[in-house]
XYZ file of C-alpha atoms in Angstrom:
707
model
C 379.925 200.642 89.020
C 377.849 202.966 86.976
C 378.105 204.015 83.499
C 376.531 207.392 84.030
C 379.319 209.778 83.479
C 378.007 213.227 85.092
C 380.823 215.744 85.517
C 380.541 215.829 89.172
C 381.337 212.022 89.060
C 384.236 212.211 86.480
C 386.855 212.203 89.369
C 386.008 208.690 90.051
C 385.383 207.369 86.533
C 387.680 206.122 84.004
C 386.670 204.813 80.403
C 388.303 201.381 79.446
C 390.820 202.335 76.951
C 393.763 201.357 74.338
C 395.810 202.314 71.491
C 394.582 204.385 68.331
C 394.244 202.620 65.096
C 392.546 202.982 61.781
C 389.004 204.480 62.291
C 386.440 201.550 61.899
C 383.962 201.760 59.465
C 380.953 204.033 60.340
C 377.463 202.447 60.784
C 374.735 203.664 58.730
C 372.862 206.613 59.910
C 369.544 204.905 60.577
C 371.360 202.296 62.811
C 373.101 205.043 64.687
C 369.644 206.342 65.829
C 368.940 202.973 67.593
C 371.647 204.067 70.064
C 370.912 207.502 70.367
C 367.132 207.379 70.817
C 365.595 207.332 74.478
C 365.013 203.529 75.393
C 361.582 202.547 74.689
C 359.255 200.311 76.636
C 357.478 200.559 79.993
C 358.953 201.920 83.258
C 361.369 204.195 81.469
C 362.344 201.891 78.768
C 365.291 199.184 78.568
C 368.328 198.871 76.483
C 367.526 197.774 72.697
C 370.079 194.943 72.946
C 368.290 192.905 70.069
C 368.951 195.812 67.685
C 372.466 196.886 68.597
C 375.784 195.793 66.801
C 379.154 196.901 67.813
C 379.587 198.638 64.322
C 377.121 201.370 65.524
C 379.066 202.654 68.272
C 381.774 205.068 66.767
C 379.318 207.120 64.934
C 376.704 206.925 67.845
C 379.525 208.326 70.148
C 380.302 211.062 67.768
C 376.577 212.136 67.824
C 376.536 211.793 71.528
C 379.630 213.653 72.282
C 378.334 216.467 70.136
C 375.179 216.365 72.011
C 376.665 216.499 75.332
C 379.144 219.179 74.250
C 376.180 221.466 73.159
C 374.607 221.122 76.515
C 377.692 221.749 78.382
C 378.372 224.833 76.362
C 375.072 226.193 76.973
C 375.677 226.185 80.690
C 379.025 227.497 80.162
C 377.800 230.300 77.790
C 374.672 231.275 79.804
C 374.786 235.020 80.560
C 372.726 234.796 83.576
C 374.372 235.042 87.029
C 375.891 231.718 87.943
C 373.726 229.733 90.419
C 372.967 226.573 91.811
C 369.918 226.406 89.358
C 371.665 227.830 86.311
C 374.982 225.547 86.563
C 374.841 222.699 88.916
C 371.150 221.437 87.850
C 371.843 221.379 84.383
C 375.129 219.958 84.813
C 373.392 217.251 86.781
C 370.989 216.744 84.051
C 373.245 216.838 81.094
C 374.690 213.870 79.068
C 371.661 211.448 79.035
C 372.608 210.292 75.396
C 376.028 209.623 76.571
C 374.944 207.724 79.349
C 372.602 205.346 77.326
C 375.298 204.897 74.777
C 377.961 204.267 77.428
C 375.987 201.679 79.229
C 375.457 199.628 76.125
C 379.250 199.815 75.101
C 380.281 198.951 78.676
C 378.595 195.727 78.340
C 380.195 195.064 74.806
C 383.643 195.874 76.327
C 383.048 193.697 79.462
C 380.654 191.034 78.574
C 380.939 190.652 74.959
C 384.650 191.629 73.831
C 385.013 190.140 70.408
C 388.075 190.945 68.311
C 385.699 193.455 66.704
C 384.864 194.892 69.876
C 388.313 195.254 71.007
C 389.518 196.812 67.685
C 386.813 199.500 67.973
C 387.561 200.111 71.600
C 391.025 200.899 70.642
C 389.899 203.808 68.642
C 386.998 204.938 70.947
C 389.105 204.752 74.347
C 391.523 207.576 73.925
C 388.981 209.680 71.913
C 386.723 209.503 75.069
C 389.349 210.358 77.481
C 390.217 213.414 75.353
C 386.525 214.423 75.300
C 385.734 214.297 78.909
C 389.196 216.194 79.548
C 387.808 218.797 77.036
C 384.642 219.355 79.196
C 386.039 219.079 82.742
C 389.190 221.397 81.964
C 387.298 224.171 80.180
C 388.244 227.256 82.146
C 385.198 229.065 81.225
C 382.857 226.623 82.551
C 385.094 225.932 85.820
C 384.751 229.772 86.399
C 380.806 229.487 86.340
C 381.359 226.371 88.975
C 383.589 228.326 91.016
C 381.279 231.336 91.229
C 378.682 229.061 92.533
C 381.227 227.666 94.934
C 382.450 230.885 96.241
C 378.781 232.269 96.783
C 377.615 229.054 98.337
C 377.373 230.336 101.884
C 375.079 233.096 100.969
C 372.850 231.195 98.510
C 370.346 229.606 100.908
C 371.385 226.075 100.058
C 369.984 223.157 101.695
C 372.464 220.479 102.996
C 372.332 218.173 100.067
C 372.886 221.247 97.698
C 375.707 222.633 99.681
C 377.359 219.264 99.702
C 376.787 218.906 95.951
C 378.164 222.272 94.978
C 381.504 221.628 97.294
C 381.813 217.928 95.857
C 381.171 219.312 92.381
C 383.967 222.065 92.672
C 386.373 219.545 94.471
C 385.977 217.136 91.539
C 387.077 219.518 88.998
C 389.937 221.013 90.918
C 390.963 217.319 91.485
C 390.992 216.793 87.603
C 393.053 219.890 86.948
C 390.608 222.634 86.434
C 392.961 225.198 88.199
C 395.923 224.276 86.178
C 397.607 226.416 83.456
C 396.638 225.987 79.949
C 399.880 223.912 79.306
C 399.397 221.741 82.377
C 395.732 220.882 81.263
C 396.991 220.041 77.960
C 399.492 217.638 79.694
C 396.930 216.183 81.883
C 394.902 215.285 78.838
C 397.796 213.652 77.008
C 398.327 211.532 80.178
C 394.850 210.494 80.334
C 394.722 209.470 76.861
C 397.824 207.587 77.234
C 396.612 205.705 80.175
C 393.428 204.977 78.314
C 395.466 203.432 75.679
C 397.327 201.341 78.346
C 394.263 200.150 80.158
C 392.734 198.634 77.133
C 396.066 197.062 76.039
C 396.366 195.480 79.653
C 392.786 194.285 79.442
C 393.130 192.684 75.731
C 396.382 190.817 76.881
C 394.860 189.506 79.936
C 391.496 188.405 78.272
C 393.608 186.684 75.544
C 395.274 184.525 78.426
C 392.118 183.867 80.100
C 390.621 182.433 76.949
C 393.476 179.626 76.695
C 392.477 176.436 78.098
C 394.142 172.737 79.124
C 392.774 169.854 77.591
C 392.658 166.649 79.366
C 392.342 163.551 77.267
C 392.156 160.739 79.889
C 389.162 160.745 82.365
C 391.504 158.947 84.826
C 393.495 162.073 85.362
C 390.249 163.665 86.627
C 389.881 161.129 89.472
C 388.573 162.940 92.551
C 386.753 165.642 90.590
C 382.782 165.583 91.089
C 380.804 164.323 88.291
C 379.052 167.620 88.039
C 382.385 169.222 87.437
C 383.422 166.818 84.941
C 380.285 167.015 82.979
C 380.925 171.155 82.766
C 384.262 170.354 81.437
C 383.066 167.872 78.967
C 380.712 170.524 77.752
C 383.308 173.339 77.535
C 385.405 170.812 75.396
C 382.565 170.255 73.203
C 381.916 173.764 72.766
C 385.534 174.017 71.401
C 385.016 171.273 68.996
C 387.062 168.825 71.252
C 384.293 166.119 71.782
C 385.242 163.032 73.995
C 387.709 165.310 75.897
C 387.433 167.690 78.949
C 388.661 171.225 79.079
C 390.118 173.253 81.922
C 389.504 176.844 81.168
C 392.000 179.475 82.273
C 389.445 181.259 84.540
C 389.113 181.004 88.330
C 385.716 179.020 88.391
C 387.048 176.533 86.056
C 390.528 176.236 87.729
C 389.591 176.300 91.300
C 387.540 172.762 91.340
C 390.435 170.750 89.780
C 392.890 172.501 92.356
C 390.570 171.325 95.221
C 389.622 167.849 94.187
C 391.970 166.443 91.365
C 394.084 163.477 92.908
C 396.476 163.942 89.894
C 399.113 166.211 91.412
C 400.638 167.101 88.022
C 397.446 168.073 86.591
C 396.827 170.260 89.735
C 400.480 171.960 89.215
C 399.972 172.454 85.238
C 396.464 174.191 86.021
C 397.816 176.132 88.812
C 400.837 177.361 86.776
C 398.641 178.167 83.818
C 396.425 180.308 85.897
C 398.711 182.063 88.251
C 400.900 182.966 85.173
C 398.489 184.753 83.283
C 399.775 187.822 81.706
C 403.402 186.747 82.610
C 404.529 184.448 79.956
C 407.102 186.484 78.170
C 404.846 186.656 74.998
C 402.721 188.969 73.169
C 400.143 188.884 75.834
C 402.737 189.580 78.719
C 401.388 192.489 80.677
C 404.432 193.618 82.625
C 405.671 196.499 80.346
C 402.088 197.806 80.160
C 402.281 197.807 83.901
C 405.396 199.792 84.132
C 403.967 202.285 81.660
C 400.719 202.682 83.690
C 402.772 203.407 86.657
C 404.919 205.946 85.147
C 402.025 207.795 83.615
C 400.012 207.836 86.973
C 402.944 209.358 88.707
C 403.314 212.103 86.182
C 399.717 212.820 86.410
C 399.516 212.906 90.323
C 402.464 215.194 90.674
C 400.987 217.558 87.744
C 397.812 217.475 89.887
C 399.283 218.373 93.038
C 399.433 214.994 94.798
C 402.543 213.220 96.352
C 401.985 209.926 94.396
C 398.985 208.067 92.959
C 397.977 206.561 96.263
C 397.246 209.879 97.614
C 395.495 211.261 94.415
C 393.098 208.274 94.581
C 392.554 208.278 98.284
C 391.791 212.064 98.291
C 388.012 211.195 98.471
C 387.873 208.040 100.549
C 387.018 206.870 104.180
C 390.402 205.895 104.939
C 391.736 209.365 103.703
C 395.445 208.589 103.625
C 397.633 205.532 102.642
C 398.962 205.194 106.201
C 395.561 204.719 107.385
C 394.790 201.888 105.138
C 398.248 200.159 105.537
C 397.498 200.521 109.454
C 394.343 198.377 109.188
C 396.027 195.932 106.965
C 399.195 195.433 108.825
C 397.103 194.847 111.874
C 395.476 191.883 110.361
C 398.562 190.451 108.485
C 400.549 189.180 111.243
C 397.634 187.102 112.455
C 396.824 185.752 108.996
C 400.042 184.691 108.231
C 400.497 182.903 111.535
C 397.285 180.893 110.947
C 398.547 179.944 107.410
C 401.550 178.398 109.058
C 398.952 176.433 111.403
C 397.095 175.447 108.220
C 400.267 174.262 106.562
C 401.633 172.318 109.366
C 397.987 170.584 109.548
C 398.126 169.733 105.785
C 401.602 168.410 105.882
C 400.602 166.003 108.594
C 398.095 164.633 106.433
C 400.321 164.402 103.387
C 402.953 162.421 105.575
C 400.327 160.097 107.208
C 399.057 159.213 103.569
C 403.040 158.718 102.712
C 402.321 160.920 99.735
C 406.123 161.867 99.658
C 405.174 165.694 99.076
C 406.145 169.001 100.469
C 403.109 171.405 100.359
C 403.338 173.577 97.344
C 400.838 176.017 96.096
C 399.117 173.595 93.758
C 398.649 171.333 96.958
C 396.997 174.016 99.184
C 393.294 173.598 98.080
C 393.608 169.740 97.644
C 395.097 168.980 101.184
C 393.105 171.834 102.953
C 389.962 169.697 101.863
C 391.348 166.732 103.587
C 392.055 168.596 106.672
C 388.477 169.854 106.725
C 387.266 166.358 106.305
C 389.433 165.243 109.142
C 388.826 168.051 111.553
C 384.863 168.680 110.774
C 384.003 165.691 108.874
C 383.083 168.105 106.128
C 383.811 167.841 102.497
C 383.004 170.524 99.965
C 381.593 167.845 97.499
C 378.881 167.164 100.189
C 378.076 170.831 100.007
C 377.849 171.374 96.416
C 374.837 169.204 95.476
C 372.543 171.550 97.652
C 373.759 174.733 95.746
C 372.095 174.883 92.528
C 372.503 178.420 90.949
C 368.843 179.286 90.315
C 367.873 178.257 93.975
C 370.752 180.402 95.349
C 369.376 183.368 93.339
C 365.938 182.688 94.718
C 367.405 182.702 97.981
C 368.890 186.024 97.429
C 365.511 187.348 96.261
C 363.941 185.861 99.434
C 366.066 187.462 101.898
C 365.999 190.746 99.938
C 362.203 190.638 100.282
C 362.085 189.789 103.826
C 364.515 192.510 104.740
C 363.884 195.261 102.282
C 360.457 194.512 100.879
C 361.797 194.077 97.327
C 359.886 191.536 95.109
C 361.340 189.901 92.045
C 359.435 188.345 89.360
C 360.896 186.853 86.269
C 360.133 188.213 82.850
C 363.045 186.596 80.901
C 361.892 186.935 77.100
C 359.921 190.044 77.723
C 362.828 192.839 77.322
C 365.794 192.435 75.207
C 369.110 190.850 76.565
C 372.606 190.846 75.186
C 373.232 187.204 75.473
C 370.465 184.233 75.578
C 371.597 182.889 78.690
C 370.911 186.436 80.628
C 367.984 186.122 82.858
C 365.746 189.221 83.842
C 363.217 190.150 86.652
C 360.815 192.791 87.409
C 361.345 194.544 90.674
C 358.701 195.871 92.861
C 358.222 197.295 96.352
C 356.177 194.457 97.947
C 354.370 196.812 100.140
C 353.533 199.566 97.887
C 353.401 197.740 94.560
C 355.495 200.403 93.036
C 357.742 199.411 90.125
C 361.402 199.888 91.309
C 363.521 198.559 88.430
C 364.635 195.499 86.224
C 367.549 193.266 87.314
C 369.603 191.495 84.571
C 371.530 188.149 85.715
C 374.212 187.335 83.468
C 375.716 184.362 85.263
C 377.996 182.218 83.023
C 381.531 182.320 81.584
C 381.825 183.100 77.962
C 384.467 183.866 75.289
C 385.037 187.739 75.206
C 383.633 188.112 79.015
C 386.227 189.211 81.260
C 387.127 187.378 84.326
C 385.573 187.638 87.878
C 382.468 189.030 89.104
C 380.905 192.538 88.978
C 377.701 194.563 89.256
C 376.655 197.417 87.160
C 373.698 199.715 86.714
C 372.548 200.553 83.060
C 370.306 203.322 84.661
C 370.760 204.621 88.137
C 367.883 206.137 90.248
C 367.577 210.014 90.912
C 364.637 212.236 91.477
C 366.045 215.319 89.778
C 364.037 215.860 86.547
C 361.616 213.014 87.189
C 362.100 210.065 89.214
C 364.040 207.482 87.482
C 363.914 203.629 87.887
C 366.888 201.420 88.194
C 368.261 198.808 85.592
C 370.762 196.696 87.639
C 372.683 193.939 86.617
C 375.147 191.110 88.147
C 377.747 189.541 85.972
C 379.650 186.324 87.103
C 381.570 183.652 85.307
C 380.133 180.580 86.774
C 380.765 177.276 84.797
C 377.483 176.426 83.304
C 375.992 172.745 83.878
C 376.362 170.467 81.090
C 373.076 170.549 78.649
C 370.101 169.237 80.642
C 371.982 169.402 83.968
C 371.850 171.913 86.804
C 374.524 174.275 87.392
C 375.969 173.549 90.744
C 378.273 175.972 92.328
C 380.736 175.766 95.131
C 380.196 177.616 98.570
C 382.594 180.225 97.367
C 380.665 180.809 94.371
C 377.387 181.085 96.227
C 378.950 183.643 98.438
C 379.912 185.421 95.314
C 376.517 185.431 94.170
C 375.068 186.738 97.493
C 378.098 189.373 97.355
C 377.079 190.554 93.804
C 373.543 190.725 94.454
C 374.303 192.948 97.634
C 375.500 195.499 94.984
C 372.420 195.207 93.136
C 370.323 195.674 96.320
C 372.262 198.925 96.993
C 371.422 200.294 93.630
C 367.801 199.198 93.720
C 367.228 200.915 97.114
C 368.996 204.130 96.373
C 366.694 207.193 97.036
C 368.566 210.401 96.174
C 367.556 213.447 94.183
C 370.909 214.399 92.568
C 373.041 211.950 90.703
C 376.166 213.614 91.794
C 375.352 212.475 95.486
C 374.818 208.602 94.314
C 378.420 207.549 93.983
C 380.007 206.333 97.310
C 383.684 206.191 98.205
C 385.609 203.355 96.983
C 386.011 201.883 100.583
C 382.287 202.030 100.939
C 381.359 200.587 97.597
C 381.977 196.838 98.891
C 380.399 197.443 102.309
C 376.692 196.778 101.488
C 377.562 193.593 99.148
C 379.628 192.185 101.979
C 376.928 192.535 104.366
C 374.558 190.780 102.173
C 376.690 187.676 102.012
C 375.946 187.047 105.675
C 372.211 185.727 105.031
C 373.580 183.050 102.704
C 374.123 180.508 105.567
C 370.917 181.672 107.588
C 368.800 178.654 108.360
C 365.689 180.070 106.638
C 367.568 180.569 103.460
C 369.136 176.973 103.570
C 365.823 175.337 104.501
C 363.933 177.136 101.574
C 366.532 177.120 98.912
C 369.546 174.743 99.687
C 368.082 171.702 98.090
C 369.324 168.726 96.314
C 368.123 167.351 93.314
C 365.581 165.359 95.085
C 364.197 168.682 96.448
C 365.733 167.883 99.983
C 366.923 170.666 101.985
C 370.538 170.613 103.296
C 370.554 168.472 106.515
C 370.970 170.233 109.771
C 374.059 168.018 110.448
C 375.641 169.392 107.389
C 374.872 172.890 108.281
C 376.095 172.453 111.704
C 379.575 171.149 110.290
C 379.559 174.364 107.973
C 379.023 176.459 110.964
C 381.739 174.817 112.869
C 384.229 175.122 110.262
C 383.495 178.777 109.665
C 386.907 180.000 110.642
C 388.494 176.961 108.548
C 391.167 178.107 106.099
C 390.748 181.716 106.954
C 394.494 182.151 107.061
C 394.581 181.076 103.555
C 391.733 183.413 102.472
C 392.968 186.384 104.218
C 396.455 186.106 103.108
C 395.503 185.558 99.524
C 393.463 188.641 99.532
C 395.655 190.773 101.817
C 399.005 189.953 100.022
C 397.460 191.643 96.903
C 395.971 194.696 98.738
C 399.446 195.239 100.147
C 401.075 195.263 96.952
C 398.925 197.447 95.598
C 399.303 200.122 98.065
C 402.998 199.769 98.092
C 403.105 199.934 94.448
C 401.215 203.359 94.523
C 402.377 204.923 97.519
C 405.717 205.847 96.011
C 407.084 208.665 94.064
C 409.615 206.732 91.970
C 407.608 204.355 89.914
C 408.255 200.679 89.782
C 409.814 199.431 86.316
C 410.706 195.948 87.224
C 407.372 194.436 88.011
C 408.687 190.958 88.710
C 411.295 191.943 91.005
C 409.031 194.298 92.717
C 406.386 191.624 93.379
C 408.977 189.096 94.339
C 411.021 191.271 96.754
C 408.021 193.003 98.383
C 406.416 189.642 99.153
C 409.695 188.459 100.872
C 409.685 191.561 102.882
C 406.050 190.908 103.807
C 406.834 187.278 104.886
C 404.424 186.029 102.240
C 404.045 182.120 103.081
C 405.866 180.022 100.112
C 402.956 177.760 100.157
C 400.780 180.551 98.415
C 400.312 183.210 95.661
C 398.463 186.395 95.783
C 394.885 186.224 94.818
C 395.685 188.728 91.891
C 399.415 188.572 90.926
C 400.404 191.882 89.402
C 400.536 190.801 85.849
C 396.882 189.734 86.142
C 395.458 192.339 88.419
C 392.752 193.669 86.494
C 391.303 195.565 89.302
C 394.553 197.818 89.216
C 395.386 197.919 85.454
C 392.263 197.940 83.371
C 391.090 201.240 84.898
C 392.011 203.444 87.798
C 388.928 202.081 89.785
C 390.655 200.223 92.445
C 394.297 201.303 91.930
C 395.315 202.168 95.506
C 391.980 200.882 96.731
C 392.025 197.238 96.654
C 392.465 197.628 100.588
C 388.798 198.785 100.431
C 387.371 195.008 100.773
C 389.006 194.773 104.239
C 387.950 198.537 105.016
C 384.461 197.500 104.083
C 384.493 194.025 105.798
C 385.396 195.757 109.032
C 382.160 197.597 108.750
C 380.418 194.666 107.631
C 381.616 192.396 110.472
C 380.414 195.174 112.939
C 377.122 195.507 111.219
C 376.569 191.914 111.151
C 377.140 191.673 114.860
C 374.236 194.393 115.169
C 372.152 191.978 113.219
C 373.135 188.834 115.220
C 372.257 190.944 118.376
C 368.931 192.017 117.361
C 367.956 188.917 115.239
C 369.188 188.571 111.930
C 365.799 188.961 110.312
C 365.082 192.049 112.451
C 362.938 194.340 110.362
C 363.879 197.363 112.591
C 367.501 196.876 112.328
C 367.101 196.247 108.613
C 364.968 199.644 108.169
C 367.567 201.345 109.976
C 370.254 200.048 107.720
C 368.469 200.734 104.531
C 367.338 204.252 105.371
C 370.917 205.292 107.199
C 373.197 203.705 104.732
C 371.732 201.754 101.709
C 369.278 204.446 100.241
C 371.315 207.541 100.763
C 374.326 207.305 98.219
C 376.536 209.952 99.348
C 374.335 212.644 100.577
C 376.340 212.665 104.007
C 379.514 211.800 104.735
C 379.686 207.950 105.091
C 381.600 207.769 108.071
C 378.981 209.878 109.770
C 376.160 207.814 108.249
C 377.850 204.676 109.743
C 378.085 206.363 113.153
C 374.455 207.173 113.007
C 373.445 203.434 112.255
C 375.991 201.814 114.662
C 376.101 204.710 117.469
C 380.064 204.501 117.036
C 382.874 203.768 114.757
C 383.237 200.266 113.481
C 384.914 197.740 116.047
C 387.636 195.933 114.172
C 387.476 193.179 116.794
C 384.324 191.875 115.068
C 386.653 191.046 111.917
C 389.115 189.372 114.004
C 386.417 187.277 115.681
C 384.686 186.485 112.510
C 388.059 185.300 111.014
C 389.005 183.391 114.151
C 392.068 185.473 114.768
C 393.131 186.501 118.321
C 391.407 189.756 119.074
C 394.014 191.592 121.354
């Protein structure tokens, strides 16, 4: 995602919001100036994290909004004839101060969400929603944009300018610019209410994710690798629980216990705490908030002229309609469910052979899957982990980016400000030309106040309009930090996540567009570059150089061979876990009557789909932050599968040419990675591949029957 909120991009941007309360005390005027001033330092400057405090933001936002309003009003009130140069160009350049303030505030609400930050956000969020609506729904400004749009065919615009004009006009219409004054006021009210609900959801979910389970007896951790136990002990010490072990209620902390712990009661306890986040009938229960969000979304969609929220969100996507997204998902779903049945049968055989006396339950799946993996492939996840030290994995990602795209990374941690002491920074250059490209921030570890999951951001995006701007890219993860003095060893899944998020960073660092309004790509394209980048993790060159154990020995070829042979192992689980979430997302939003009973909808829809009882969704609705902390992925979680279809087909092209083939990498970069949204992404893909993506490549990768 990007924090730049240019008007042309507002249709795909949602601030993070919550309920209005008493206005926080304003920061002194001198402090506010720190946030408002252009960033200082070389190469376009960097955020002054060392000088910023949360209390500065309310006053800074007031000043930034006033500045932005003046810029927009100057465009609106310009008496010269509306043209591309007098309307569209200044719109693209407006809002620099807001962009800087928003980039820094976004880190506080995502990475550093203390109680103070959450309280401030409850005031700021609806205020920001109203402000952006004020600008986008200004009839006089829209009249100027419409005049440029109406005269576009005789204005001698080049292809990019024509596309920018058309997309700018469309984004304003989509936001409600052609509605009556009363309807525009209603849209603004709905957006503010949604803003409130989004932050309400996020705050409740964060509160549940900051809980933990205490383990008093080390015997309960039998089977758990020593490195994981050490991290759990460190987490306990950090919570003033010395001599104990803590399982924090996050995926990276819970998953190793579910995979390795022999104590079935502990697995069940950890599993239920994790999957019931937001669903405990207490003050942090999110279901009522979700029902409110669904109601508001449907009201807004109808007001804006769309059948429902799914049609509204998919109006500017590659899939185009809910039916097209559902068609792809339902093509994959039956094969995935059938594979789960096979996987469960294999696990039950192992349990029966051990005379465990259990019927496989959801908290058993990962544990017995590892036993099956060991039996079928002589492979244990714990064999792999010693070779996956996080710093080495990051260096492997740097190596691949350099070899493929001529990007060089030199650590400069300590030379530029960061928002947490654990954040590492890197100077990025083009290794062929020596030209500075940008800075990369790596925020790897879980901490209180940091939202769950993994994500990439840009604090400043590349553009050439008004002077070439360098990039400030960031990756944010929730890996469990190793104990003091010990390396941080990650699972293969976590290592894949690291390569995935770094793929987003590559995408932003390679961007080469003139107009910022042609930078953001459709939601179902966004994950494509990052998913492609995952493929290089297990290439022989990366493993030889960077998958090394504590003694510096590379991963043995025999172990690599076992990983490759097991590449389709557990794909039923992985696919159903993800796809059930994507299907419920679409079914939840592709309807005109909003769901009110969230629990019943989830239960009944999964039953209709034939969800295996031994599994749960990757993101159950009460904790589905992708959908309910903003509009960003709502009616769009299918996009990972849509993108993976292109990813699998793209990797097939690299495999055919050679996975390090520079000509293929150059073509991938120049056609798809660097061009933002300057052309239709379907056309760009056809230009790269010579055809539409072949879904069979996805089936082959997952080991499913192709036809």
